[in-house]
Short mmCIF file of C-alpha atoms and ligand atoms in Angstrom, two decimals:
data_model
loop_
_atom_site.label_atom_id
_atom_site.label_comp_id
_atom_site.label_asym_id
_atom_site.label_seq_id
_atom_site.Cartn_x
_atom_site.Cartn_y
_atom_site.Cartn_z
CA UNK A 3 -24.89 10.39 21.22
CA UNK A 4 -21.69 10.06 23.11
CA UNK A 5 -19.61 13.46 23.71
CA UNK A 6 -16.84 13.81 20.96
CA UNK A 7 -13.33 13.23 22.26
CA UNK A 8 -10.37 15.34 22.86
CA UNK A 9 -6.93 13.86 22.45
CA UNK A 10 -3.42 16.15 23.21
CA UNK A 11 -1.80 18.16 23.53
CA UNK A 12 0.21 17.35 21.04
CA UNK A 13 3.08 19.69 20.11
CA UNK A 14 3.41 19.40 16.21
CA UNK A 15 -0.09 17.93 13.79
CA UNK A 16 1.45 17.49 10.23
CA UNK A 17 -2.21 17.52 8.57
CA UNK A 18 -1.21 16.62 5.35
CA UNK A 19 -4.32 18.83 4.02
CA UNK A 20 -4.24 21.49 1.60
CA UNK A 21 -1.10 19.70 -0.56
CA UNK A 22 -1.39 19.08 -4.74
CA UNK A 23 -2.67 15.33 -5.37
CA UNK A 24 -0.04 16.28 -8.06
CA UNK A 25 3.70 16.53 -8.58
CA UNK A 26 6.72 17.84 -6.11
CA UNK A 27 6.35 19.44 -2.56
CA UNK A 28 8.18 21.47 -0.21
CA UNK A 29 8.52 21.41 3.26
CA UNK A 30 7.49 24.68 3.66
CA UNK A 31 3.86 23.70 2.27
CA UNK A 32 3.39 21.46 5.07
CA UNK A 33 0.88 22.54 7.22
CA UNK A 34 1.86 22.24 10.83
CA UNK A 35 -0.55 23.33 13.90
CA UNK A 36 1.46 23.71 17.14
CA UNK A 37 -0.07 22.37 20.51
CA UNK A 38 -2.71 21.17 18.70
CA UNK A 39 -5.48 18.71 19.30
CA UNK A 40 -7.65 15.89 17.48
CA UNK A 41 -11.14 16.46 18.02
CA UNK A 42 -12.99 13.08 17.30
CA UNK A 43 -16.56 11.74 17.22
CA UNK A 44 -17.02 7.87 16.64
CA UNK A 45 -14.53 6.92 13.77
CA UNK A 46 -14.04 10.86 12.23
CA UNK A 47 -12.31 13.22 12.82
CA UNK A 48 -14.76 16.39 13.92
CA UNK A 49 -11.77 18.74 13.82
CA UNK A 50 -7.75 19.73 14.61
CA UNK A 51 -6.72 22.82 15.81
CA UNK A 52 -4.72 24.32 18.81
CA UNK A 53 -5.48 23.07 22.21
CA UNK A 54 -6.37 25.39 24.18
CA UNK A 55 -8.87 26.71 21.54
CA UNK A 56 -10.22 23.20 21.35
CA UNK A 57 -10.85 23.01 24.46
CA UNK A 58 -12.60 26.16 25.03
CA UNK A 59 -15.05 26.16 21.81
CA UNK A 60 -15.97 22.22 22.96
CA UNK A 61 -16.67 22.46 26.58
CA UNK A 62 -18.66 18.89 26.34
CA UNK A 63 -15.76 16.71 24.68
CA UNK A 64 -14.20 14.12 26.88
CA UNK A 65 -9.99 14.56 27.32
CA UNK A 66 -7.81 11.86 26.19
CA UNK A 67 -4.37 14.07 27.66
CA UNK A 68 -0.82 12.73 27.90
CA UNK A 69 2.38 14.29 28.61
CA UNK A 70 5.37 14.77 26.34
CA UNK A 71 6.55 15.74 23.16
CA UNK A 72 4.68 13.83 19.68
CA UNK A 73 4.26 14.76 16.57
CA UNK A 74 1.29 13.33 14.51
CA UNK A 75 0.75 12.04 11.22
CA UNK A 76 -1.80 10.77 9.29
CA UNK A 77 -2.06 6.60 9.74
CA UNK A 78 0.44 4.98 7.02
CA UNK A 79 -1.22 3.71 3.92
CA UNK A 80 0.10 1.02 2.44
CA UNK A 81 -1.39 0.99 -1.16
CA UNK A 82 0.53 -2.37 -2.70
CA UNK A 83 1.24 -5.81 -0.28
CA UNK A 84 1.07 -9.26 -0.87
CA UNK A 85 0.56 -10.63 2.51
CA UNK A 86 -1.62 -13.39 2.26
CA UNK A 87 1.02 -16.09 1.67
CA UNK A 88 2.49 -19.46 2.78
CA UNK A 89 5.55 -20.86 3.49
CA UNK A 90 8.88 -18.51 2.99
CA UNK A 91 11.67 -17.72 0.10
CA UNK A 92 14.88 -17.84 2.65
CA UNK A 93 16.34 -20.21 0.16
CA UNK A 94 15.80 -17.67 -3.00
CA UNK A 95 17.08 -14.97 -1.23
CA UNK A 96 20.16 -16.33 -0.06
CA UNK A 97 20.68 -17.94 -4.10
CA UNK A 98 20.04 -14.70 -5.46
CA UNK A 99 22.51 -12.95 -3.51
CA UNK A 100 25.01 -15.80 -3.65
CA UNK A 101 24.74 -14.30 -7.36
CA UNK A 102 22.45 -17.12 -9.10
CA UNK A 103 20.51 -16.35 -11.98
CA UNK A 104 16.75 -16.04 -11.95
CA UNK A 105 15.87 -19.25 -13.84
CA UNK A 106 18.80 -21.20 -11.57
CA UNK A 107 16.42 -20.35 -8.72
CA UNK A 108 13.36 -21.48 -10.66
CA UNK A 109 14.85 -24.11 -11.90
CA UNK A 110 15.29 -24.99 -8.02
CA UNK A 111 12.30 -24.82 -7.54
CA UNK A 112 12.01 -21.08 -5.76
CA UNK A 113 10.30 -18.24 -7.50
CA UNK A 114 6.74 -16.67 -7.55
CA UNK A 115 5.41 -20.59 -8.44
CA UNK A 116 6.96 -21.96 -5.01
CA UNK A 117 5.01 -19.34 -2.87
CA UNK A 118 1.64 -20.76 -5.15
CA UNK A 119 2.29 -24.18 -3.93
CA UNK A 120 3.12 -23.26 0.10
CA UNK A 121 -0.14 -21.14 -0.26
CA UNK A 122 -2.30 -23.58 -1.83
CA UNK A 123 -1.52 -26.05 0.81
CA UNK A 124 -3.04 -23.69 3.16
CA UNK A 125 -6.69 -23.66 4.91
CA UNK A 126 -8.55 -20.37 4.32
CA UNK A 127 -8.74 -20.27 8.04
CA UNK A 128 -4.81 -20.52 8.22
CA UNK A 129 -4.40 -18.76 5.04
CA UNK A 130 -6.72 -15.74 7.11
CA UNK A 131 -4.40 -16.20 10.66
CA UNK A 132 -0.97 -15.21 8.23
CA UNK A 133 -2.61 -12.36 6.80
CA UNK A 134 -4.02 -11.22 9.65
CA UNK A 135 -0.68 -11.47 12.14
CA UNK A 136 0.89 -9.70 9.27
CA UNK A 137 -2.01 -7.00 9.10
CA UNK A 138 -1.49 -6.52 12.80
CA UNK A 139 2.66 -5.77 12.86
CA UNK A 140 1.31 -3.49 10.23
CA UNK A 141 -0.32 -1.64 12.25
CA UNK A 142 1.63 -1.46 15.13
CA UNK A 143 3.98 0.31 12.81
CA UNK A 144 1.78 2.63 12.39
CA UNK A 145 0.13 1.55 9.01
CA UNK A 146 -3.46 1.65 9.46
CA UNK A 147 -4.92 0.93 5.84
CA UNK A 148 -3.25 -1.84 4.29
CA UNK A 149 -4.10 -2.99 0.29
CA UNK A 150 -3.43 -7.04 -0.28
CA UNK A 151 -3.15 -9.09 -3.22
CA UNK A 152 -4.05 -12.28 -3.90
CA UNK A 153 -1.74 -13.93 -6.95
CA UNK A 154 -0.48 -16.96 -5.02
CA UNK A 155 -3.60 -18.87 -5.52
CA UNK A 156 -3.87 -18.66 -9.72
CA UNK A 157 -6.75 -21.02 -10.52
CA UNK A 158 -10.01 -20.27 -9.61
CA UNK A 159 -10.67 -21.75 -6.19
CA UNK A 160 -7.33 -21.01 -5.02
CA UNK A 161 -7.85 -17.25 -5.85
CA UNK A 162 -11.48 -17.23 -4.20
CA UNK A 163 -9.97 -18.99 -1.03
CA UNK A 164 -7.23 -16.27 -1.00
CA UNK A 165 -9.75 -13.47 -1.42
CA UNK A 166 -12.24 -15.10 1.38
CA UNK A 167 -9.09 -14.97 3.19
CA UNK A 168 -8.22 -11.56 2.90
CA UNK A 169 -11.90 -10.49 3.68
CA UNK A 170 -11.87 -13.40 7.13
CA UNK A 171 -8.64 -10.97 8.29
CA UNK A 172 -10.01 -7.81 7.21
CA UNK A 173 -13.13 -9.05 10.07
CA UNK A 174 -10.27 -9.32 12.58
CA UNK A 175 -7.20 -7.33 12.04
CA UNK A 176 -8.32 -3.33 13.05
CA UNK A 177 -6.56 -2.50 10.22
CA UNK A 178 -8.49 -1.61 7.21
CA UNK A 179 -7.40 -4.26 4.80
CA UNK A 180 -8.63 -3.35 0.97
CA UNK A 181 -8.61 -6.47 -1.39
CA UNK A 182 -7.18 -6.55 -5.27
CA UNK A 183 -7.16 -9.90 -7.42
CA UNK A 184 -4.29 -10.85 -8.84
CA UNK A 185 -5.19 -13.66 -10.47
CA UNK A 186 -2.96 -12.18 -13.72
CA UNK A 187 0.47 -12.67 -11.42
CA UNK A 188 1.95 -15.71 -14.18
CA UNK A 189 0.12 -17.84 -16.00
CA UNK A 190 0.43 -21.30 -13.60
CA UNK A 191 2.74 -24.28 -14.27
CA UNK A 192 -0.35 -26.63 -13.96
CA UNK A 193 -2.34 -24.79 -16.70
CA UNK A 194 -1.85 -26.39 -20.35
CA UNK A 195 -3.03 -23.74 -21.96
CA UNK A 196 -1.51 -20.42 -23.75
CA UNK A 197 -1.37 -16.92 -20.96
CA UNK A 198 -4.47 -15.78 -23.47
CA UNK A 199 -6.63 -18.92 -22.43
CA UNK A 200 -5.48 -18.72 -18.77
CA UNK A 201 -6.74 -15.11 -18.95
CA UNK A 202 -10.40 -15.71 -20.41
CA UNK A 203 -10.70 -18.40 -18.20
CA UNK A 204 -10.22 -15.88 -14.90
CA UNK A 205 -12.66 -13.37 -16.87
CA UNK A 206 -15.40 -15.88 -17.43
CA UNK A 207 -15.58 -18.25 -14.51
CA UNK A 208 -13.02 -15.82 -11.28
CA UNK A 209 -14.85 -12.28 -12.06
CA UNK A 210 -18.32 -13.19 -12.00
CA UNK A 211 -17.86 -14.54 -8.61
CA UNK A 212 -15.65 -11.23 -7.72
CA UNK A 213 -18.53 -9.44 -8.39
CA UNK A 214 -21.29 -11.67 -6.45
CA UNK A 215 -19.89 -12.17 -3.19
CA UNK A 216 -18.20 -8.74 -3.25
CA UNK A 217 -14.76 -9.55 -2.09
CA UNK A 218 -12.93 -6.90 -4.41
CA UNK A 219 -13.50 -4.18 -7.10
CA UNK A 220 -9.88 -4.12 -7.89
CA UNK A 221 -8.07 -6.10 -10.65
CA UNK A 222 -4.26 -6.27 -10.93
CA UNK A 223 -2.03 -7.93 -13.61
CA UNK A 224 1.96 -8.44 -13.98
CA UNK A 225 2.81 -7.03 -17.20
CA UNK A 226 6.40 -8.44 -18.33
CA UNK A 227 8.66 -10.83 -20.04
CA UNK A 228 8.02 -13.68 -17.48
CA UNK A 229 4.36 -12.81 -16.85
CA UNK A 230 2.24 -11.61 -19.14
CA UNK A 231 2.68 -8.96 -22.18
CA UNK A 232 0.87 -5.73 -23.32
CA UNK A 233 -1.09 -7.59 -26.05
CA UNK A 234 -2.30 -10.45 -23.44
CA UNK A 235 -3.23 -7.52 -20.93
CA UNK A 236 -5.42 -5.25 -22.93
CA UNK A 237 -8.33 -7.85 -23.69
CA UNK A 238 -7.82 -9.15 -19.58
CA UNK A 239 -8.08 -5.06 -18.80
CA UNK A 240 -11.00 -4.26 -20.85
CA UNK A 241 -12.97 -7.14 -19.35
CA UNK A 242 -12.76 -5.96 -16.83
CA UNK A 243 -13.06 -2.69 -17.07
CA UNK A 244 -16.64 -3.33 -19.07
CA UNK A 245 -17.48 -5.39 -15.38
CA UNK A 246 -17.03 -2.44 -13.66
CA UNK A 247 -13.07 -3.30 -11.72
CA UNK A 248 -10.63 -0.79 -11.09
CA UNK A 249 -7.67 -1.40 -12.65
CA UNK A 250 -3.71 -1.59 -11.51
CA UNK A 251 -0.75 -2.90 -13.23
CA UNK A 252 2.68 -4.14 -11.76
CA UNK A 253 4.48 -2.15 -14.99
CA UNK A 254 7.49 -1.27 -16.11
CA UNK A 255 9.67 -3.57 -13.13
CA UNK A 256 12.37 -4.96 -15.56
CA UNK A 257 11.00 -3.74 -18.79
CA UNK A 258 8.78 -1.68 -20.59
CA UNK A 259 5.65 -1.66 -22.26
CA UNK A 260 3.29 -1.65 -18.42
CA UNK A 261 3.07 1.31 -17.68
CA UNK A 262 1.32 2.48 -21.07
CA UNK A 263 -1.30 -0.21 -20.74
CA UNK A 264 -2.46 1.03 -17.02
CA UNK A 265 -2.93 4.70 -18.73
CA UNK A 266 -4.48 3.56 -21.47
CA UNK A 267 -7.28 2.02 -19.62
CA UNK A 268 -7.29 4.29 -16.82
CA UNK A 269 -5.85 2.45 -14.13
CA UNK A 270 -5.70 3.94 -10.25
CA UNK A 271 -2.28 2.94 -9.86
CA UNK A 272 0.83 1.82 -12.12
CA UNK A 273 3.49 0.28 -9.49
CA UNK A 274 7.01 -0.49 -9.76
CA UNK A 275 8.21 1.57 -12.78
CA UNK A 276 12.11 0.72 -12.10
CA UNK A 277 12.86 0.48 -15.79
CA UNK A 278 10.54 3.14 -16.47
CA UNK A 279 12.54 6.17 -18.72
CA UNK A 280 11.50 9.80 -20.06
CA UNK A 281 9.05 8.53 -22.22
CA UNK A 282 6.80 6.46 -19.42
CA UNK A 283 7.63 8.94 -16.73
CA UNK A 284 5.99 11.52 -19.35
CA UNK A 285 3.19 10.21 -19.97
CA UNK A 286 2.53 8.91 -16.19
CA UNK A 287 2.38 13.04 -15.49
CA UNK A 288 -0.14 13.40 -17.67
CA UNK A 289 -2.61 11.02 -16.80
CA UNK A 290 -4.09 10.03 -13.27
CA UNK A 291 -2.37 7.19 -12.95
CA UNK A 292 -0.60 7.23 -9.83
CA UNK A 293 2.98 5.68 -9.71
CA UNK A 294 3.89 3.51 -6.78
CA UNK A 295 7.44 3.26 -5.95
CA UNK A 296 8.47 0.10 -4.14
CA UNK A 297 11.60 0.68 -2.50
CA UNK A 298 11.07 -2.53 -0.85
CA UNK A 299 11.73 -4.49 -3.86
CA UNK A 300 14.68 -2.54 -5.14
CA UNK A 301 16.17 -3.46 -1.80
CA UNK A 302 15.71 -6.94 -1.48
CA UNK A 303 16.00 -7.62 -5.55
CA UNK A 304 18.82 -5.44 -5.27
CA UNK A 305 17.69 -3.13 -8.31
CA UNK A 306 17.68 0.30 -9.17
CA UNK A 307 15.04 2.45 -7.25
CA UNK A 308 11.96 4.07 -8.80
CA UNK A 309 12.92 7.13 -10.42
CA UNK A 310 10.90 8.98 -8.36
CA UNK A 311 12.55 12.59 -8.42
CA UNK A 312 11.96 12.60 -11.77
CA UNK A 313 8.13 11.54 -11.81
CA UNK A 314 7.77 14.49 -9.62
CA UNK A 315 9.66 16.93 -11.33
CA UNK A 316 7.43 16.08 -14.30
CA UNK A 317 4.09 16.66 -12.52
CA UNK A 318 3.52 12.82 -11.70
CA UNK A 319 1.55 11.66 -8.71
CA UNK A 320 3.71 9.46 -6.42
CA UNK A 321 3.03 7.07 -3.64
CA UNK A 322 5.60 4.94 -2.08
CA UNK A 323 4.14 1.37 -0.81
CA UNK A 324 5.84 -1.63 0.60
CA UNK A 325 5.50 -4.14 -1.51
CA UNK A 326 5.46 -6.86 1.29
CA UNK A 327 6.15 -9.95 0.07
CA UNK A 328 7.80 -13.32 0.47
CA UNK A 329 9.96 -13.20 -2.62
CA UNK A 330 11.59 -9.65 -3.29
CA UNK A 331 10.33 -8.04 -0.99
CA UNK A 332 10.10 -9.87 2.55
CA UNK A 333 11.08 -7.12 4.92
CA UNK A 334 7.64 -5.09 4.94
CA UNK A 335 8.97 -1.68 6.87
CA UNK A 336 7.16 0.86 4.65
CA UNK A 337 9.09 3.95 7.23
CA UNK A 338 12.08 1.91 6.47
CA UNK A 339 11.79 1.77 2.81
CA UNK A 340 10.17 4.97 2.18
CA UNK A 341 13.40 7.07 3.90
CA UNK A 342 15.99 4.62 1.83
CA UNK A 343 14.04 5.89 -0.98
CA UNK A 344 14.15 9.53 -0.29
CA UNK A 345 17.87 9.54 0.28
CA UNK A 346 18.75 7.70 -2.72
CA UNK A 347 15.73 9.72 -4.88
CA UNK A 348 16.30 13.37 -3.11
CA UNK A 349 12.52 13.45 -1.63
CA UNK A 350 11.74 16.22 0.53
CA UNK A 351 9.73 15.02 3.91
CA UNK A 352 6.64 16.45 2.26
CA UNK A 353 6.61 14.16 -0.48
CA UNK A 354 7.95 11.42 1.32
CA UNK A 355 5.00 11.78 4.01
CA UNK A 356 2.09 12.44 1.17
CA UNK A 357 3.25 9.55 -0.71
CA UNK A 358 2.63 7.30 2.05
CA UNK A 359 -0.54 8.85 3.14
CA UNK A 360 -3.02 10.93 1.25
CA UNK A 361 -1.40 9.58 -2.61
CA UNK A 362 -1.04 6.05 -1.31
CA UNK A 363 -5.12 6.33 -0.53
CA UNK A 364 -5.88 7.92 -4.17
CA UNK A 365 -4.12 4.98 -5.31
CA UNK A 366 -6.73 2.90 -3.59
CA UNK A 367 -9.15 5.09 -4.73
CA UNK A 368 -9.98 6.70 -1.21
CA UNK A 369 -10.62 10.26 0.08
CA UNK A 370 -11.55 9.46 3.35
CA UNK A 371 -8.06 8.80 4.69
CA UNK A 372 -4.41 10.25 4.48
CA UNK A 373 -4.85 13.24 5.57
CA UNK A 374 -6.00 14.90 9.52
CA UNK A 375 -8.47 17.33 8.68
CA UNK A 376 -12.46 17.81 9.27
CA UNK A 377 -14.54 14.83 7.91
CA UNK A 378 -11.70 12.31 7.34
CA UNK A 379 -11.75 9.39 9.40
CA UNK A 380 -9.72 9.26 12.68
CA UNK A 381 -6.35 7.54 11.56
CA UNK A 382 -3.64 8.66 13.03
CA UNK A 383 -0.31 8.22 15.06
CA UNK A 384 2.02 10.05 17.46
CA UNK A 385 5.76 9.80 17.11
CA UNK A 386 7.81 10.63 20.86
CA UNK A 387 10.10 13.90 19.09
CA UNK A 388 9.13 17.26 18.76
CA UNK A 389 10.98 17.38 15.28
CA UNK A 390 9.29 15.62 12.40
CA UNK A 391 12.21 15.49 10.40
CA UNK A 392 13.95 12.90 13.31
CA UNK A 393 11.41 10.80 11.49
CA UNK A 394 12.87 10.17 8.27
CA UNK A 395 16.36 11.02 9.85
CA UNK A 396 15.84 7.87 11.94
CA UNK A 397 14.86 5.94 8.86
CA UNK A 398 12.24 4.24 9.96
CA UNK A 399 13.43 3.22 13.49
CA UNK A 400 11.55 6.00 14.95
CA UNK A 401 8.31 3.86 15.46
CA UNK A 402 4.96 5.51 16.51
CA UNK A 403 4.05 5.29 19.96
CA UNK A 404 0.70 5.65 19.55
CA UNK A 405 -1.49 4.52 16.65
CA UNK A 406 -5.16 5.30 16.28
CA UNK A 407 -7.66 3.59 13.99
CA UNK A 408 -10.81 4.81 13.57
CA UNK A 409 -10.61 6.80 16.50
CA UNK A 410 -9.53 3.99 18.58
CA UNK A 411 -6.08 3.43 20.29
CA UNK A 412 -4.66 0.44 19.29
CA UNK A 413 -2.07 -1.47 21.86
CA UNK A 414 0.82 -1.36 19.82
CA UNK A 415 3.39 -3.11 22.91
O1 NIG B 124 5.56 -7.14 -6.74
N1 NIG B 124 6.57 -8.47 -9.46
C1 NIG B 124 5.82 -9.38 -9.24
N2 NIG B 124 5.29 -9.73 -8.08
C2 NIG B 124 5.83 -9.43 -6.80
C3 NIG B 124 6.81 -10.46 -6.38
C4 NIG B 124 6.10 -11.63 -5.93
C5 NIG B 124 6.99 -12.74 -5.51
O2 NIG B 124 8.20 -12.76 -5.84
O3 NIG B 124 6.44 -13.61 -4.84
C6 NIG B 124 6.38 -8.03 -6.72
O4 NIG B 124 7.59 -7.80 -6.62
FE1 FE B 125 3.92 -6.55 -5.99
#
């Protein structure tokens, strides 16, 4: 057994550890070890303390020492992306803010449907490369556990080549890349059918196939207007429920009527909620449900933010992902977004930093990330201040200098 490994000093850990799963925090709950050190064995983290103390109790670990003033973080989770995708919405972007409708730009052709036919002229292999160069400038931001959609695909071999894809990066990219089907993203323009039939036709001949080669346990749907509605949903969620998925819902984005759906059947995550009001933020605090704000799309759609003072206020769980995407949200800075959102939403650091950590990986279902503490695996990264709060106050241009995965430094030049 190789000797565990030392890395520090470093002058301020944020662990993340000890804070509610639940509702608003203050910066004075955030615990913060001075001159600390990681202690790491393999891909966990044995245990963080101060240095000096480290150093004496484990005589045997290896030093991994630098000079100069970091603070640490847990590694960024990014709990909703659609990165697997071809070809780029330039055009749509520039209509939409040279103030043309929605249907003018699908009408010329742009939309969710021209991203489906860019992708679908894609090789897995190629399909796999996009992901995975996006995966990587991920990560060299400092976001070391990365959730991605399919949806661009929508029939069944174009959803199974998008989910091979995802799993082909997943092998390459160090990043920890966690698959979701989103088969349910609109009903395609080549399908004759009604949304219903497009739905059981996923069920019977996509999930099956889910199942037996294992390339998710996560089922999303877009419940809207232009997508698909409450009633169409709840059969789609139940299936798969009964078949053993998790469940998340893009809900409440431009209306109602999502968000209810995801806590009816239990769902990890319910993301978006823009139009969400007292009634959905409500019953989002009640249930575990975590909401996902995606500042990312407010800002490139233009749109009111999450209203994510208030799910907190109420008790809510919130995580704040990126929403990477090529239509409303192409930028994919989750730092960026997340401290747009806090000024314009009133976040303190503390929820700012658990939303994008430790609730961003119970959104994904995982309790082996998001936070530096004894048994959790070694993700983390090292920002050059001595101040965490130049962090947000930089909004996002404060990059990490360092970024470990799984207790490996990744070159992030
Ligand atoms: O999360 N809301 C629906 N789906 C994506 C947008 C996808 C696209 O425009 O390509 C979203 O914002
Ligand atoms: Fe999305």
């Amino acid at each position: 057994m190789k000797n565990p490994l030392l890395i520090g000093p470093i002058s301020h850990v944020l662990t993340l550890d000890k804070l509610l799963s639940k509702g608003a925090l203050k910066d004075e709950q955030l615990e913060i070890i001075p001159n600390a050190g990681i202690l790491i064995e393999g891909e966990k983290i044995l245990q963080v303390g101060p240095w000096e103390k480290l150093k004496k109790d484990f005589p045997e670990a290896e030093l991994f020492i630098f000079e100069g003033e970091y603070v640490a973080l847990p590694g960024m989770v990014d709990c909703h992306t659609h990165i697997c995708f071809g070809g780029s919405r330039a055009k749509d972007f520039a209509m939409r803010n040279a103030g043309k409708t929605y249907l003018e730009i699908a009408e010329s052709g742009g939309g969710i449907w021209d991203t489906v036919t860019q992708t679908r002229k894609l090789s897995l292999d190629e399909l796999a490369e996009i992901t995975n160069k996006n995966a990587n400038r991920h990560l060299s931001e400092g976001v070391t556990t990365i959730e991605v959609k399919s949806g661009y695909g929508l029939s069944v071999e174009q959803e199974l080549k998008m989910l091979r894809a995802i799993q082909l990066a997943n092998q390459t990219s160090k990043a920890d890349l966690i698959p979701t089907c989103l088969a349910a993203h609109m009903k395609p323009r080549d399908f004759s059918g009604s949304n219903s039939e497009y739905l059981e036709l996923i069920v019977a001949e996509l999930f099956p196939i889910l199942r037996k080669e294992n390339l998710t346990n996560r089922i999303d749907a877009f419940v809207e207007k232009s997508a698909f509605s409450p009633e169409e949903i709840r059969p789609y969620f139940q299936k798969a429920k009964e078949m053993g998925f998790k469940l998340t819902a893009h809900a409440d984005q431009f209306t109602t009527g999502g968000s209810a759906v995801a806590v009816k059947f239990g769902a990890v995550s319910a993301d978006h909620l823009e139009a969400s009001g007292e009634k959905e933020i409500e019953l989002l605090a009640q249930y575990n449900t975590i909401a996902v704000a995606l500042p990312g799309a407010s800002i490139g759609l233009g749109c009111a933010f999450t209203p994510a003072r208030k799910i907190l206020n109420k008790g809510g769980a919130l995580a704040i992902a990126s929403d990477w995407n090529p239509g409303s949200a192409p930028m994919g800075d989750l730092l960026v977004q997340a401290s747009i959102l806090a000024t314009f939403e009133k976040l303190s650091t503390a929820e700012v930093f658990a939303g994008i950590t430790f609730r961003a990986a119970a959104a994904l279902g995982l309790n082996d990330r998001g936070k530096l503490a004894s048994g959790q695996l070694a993700d983390f990264i090292l920002f050059p201040t001595s101040d965490y709060r130049e962090i947000l106050y930089q909004q996002g241009k404060l990059k990490p200098e360092m970024v470990w995965k799984r207790g490996k430094l990744s070159d992030v030049g």
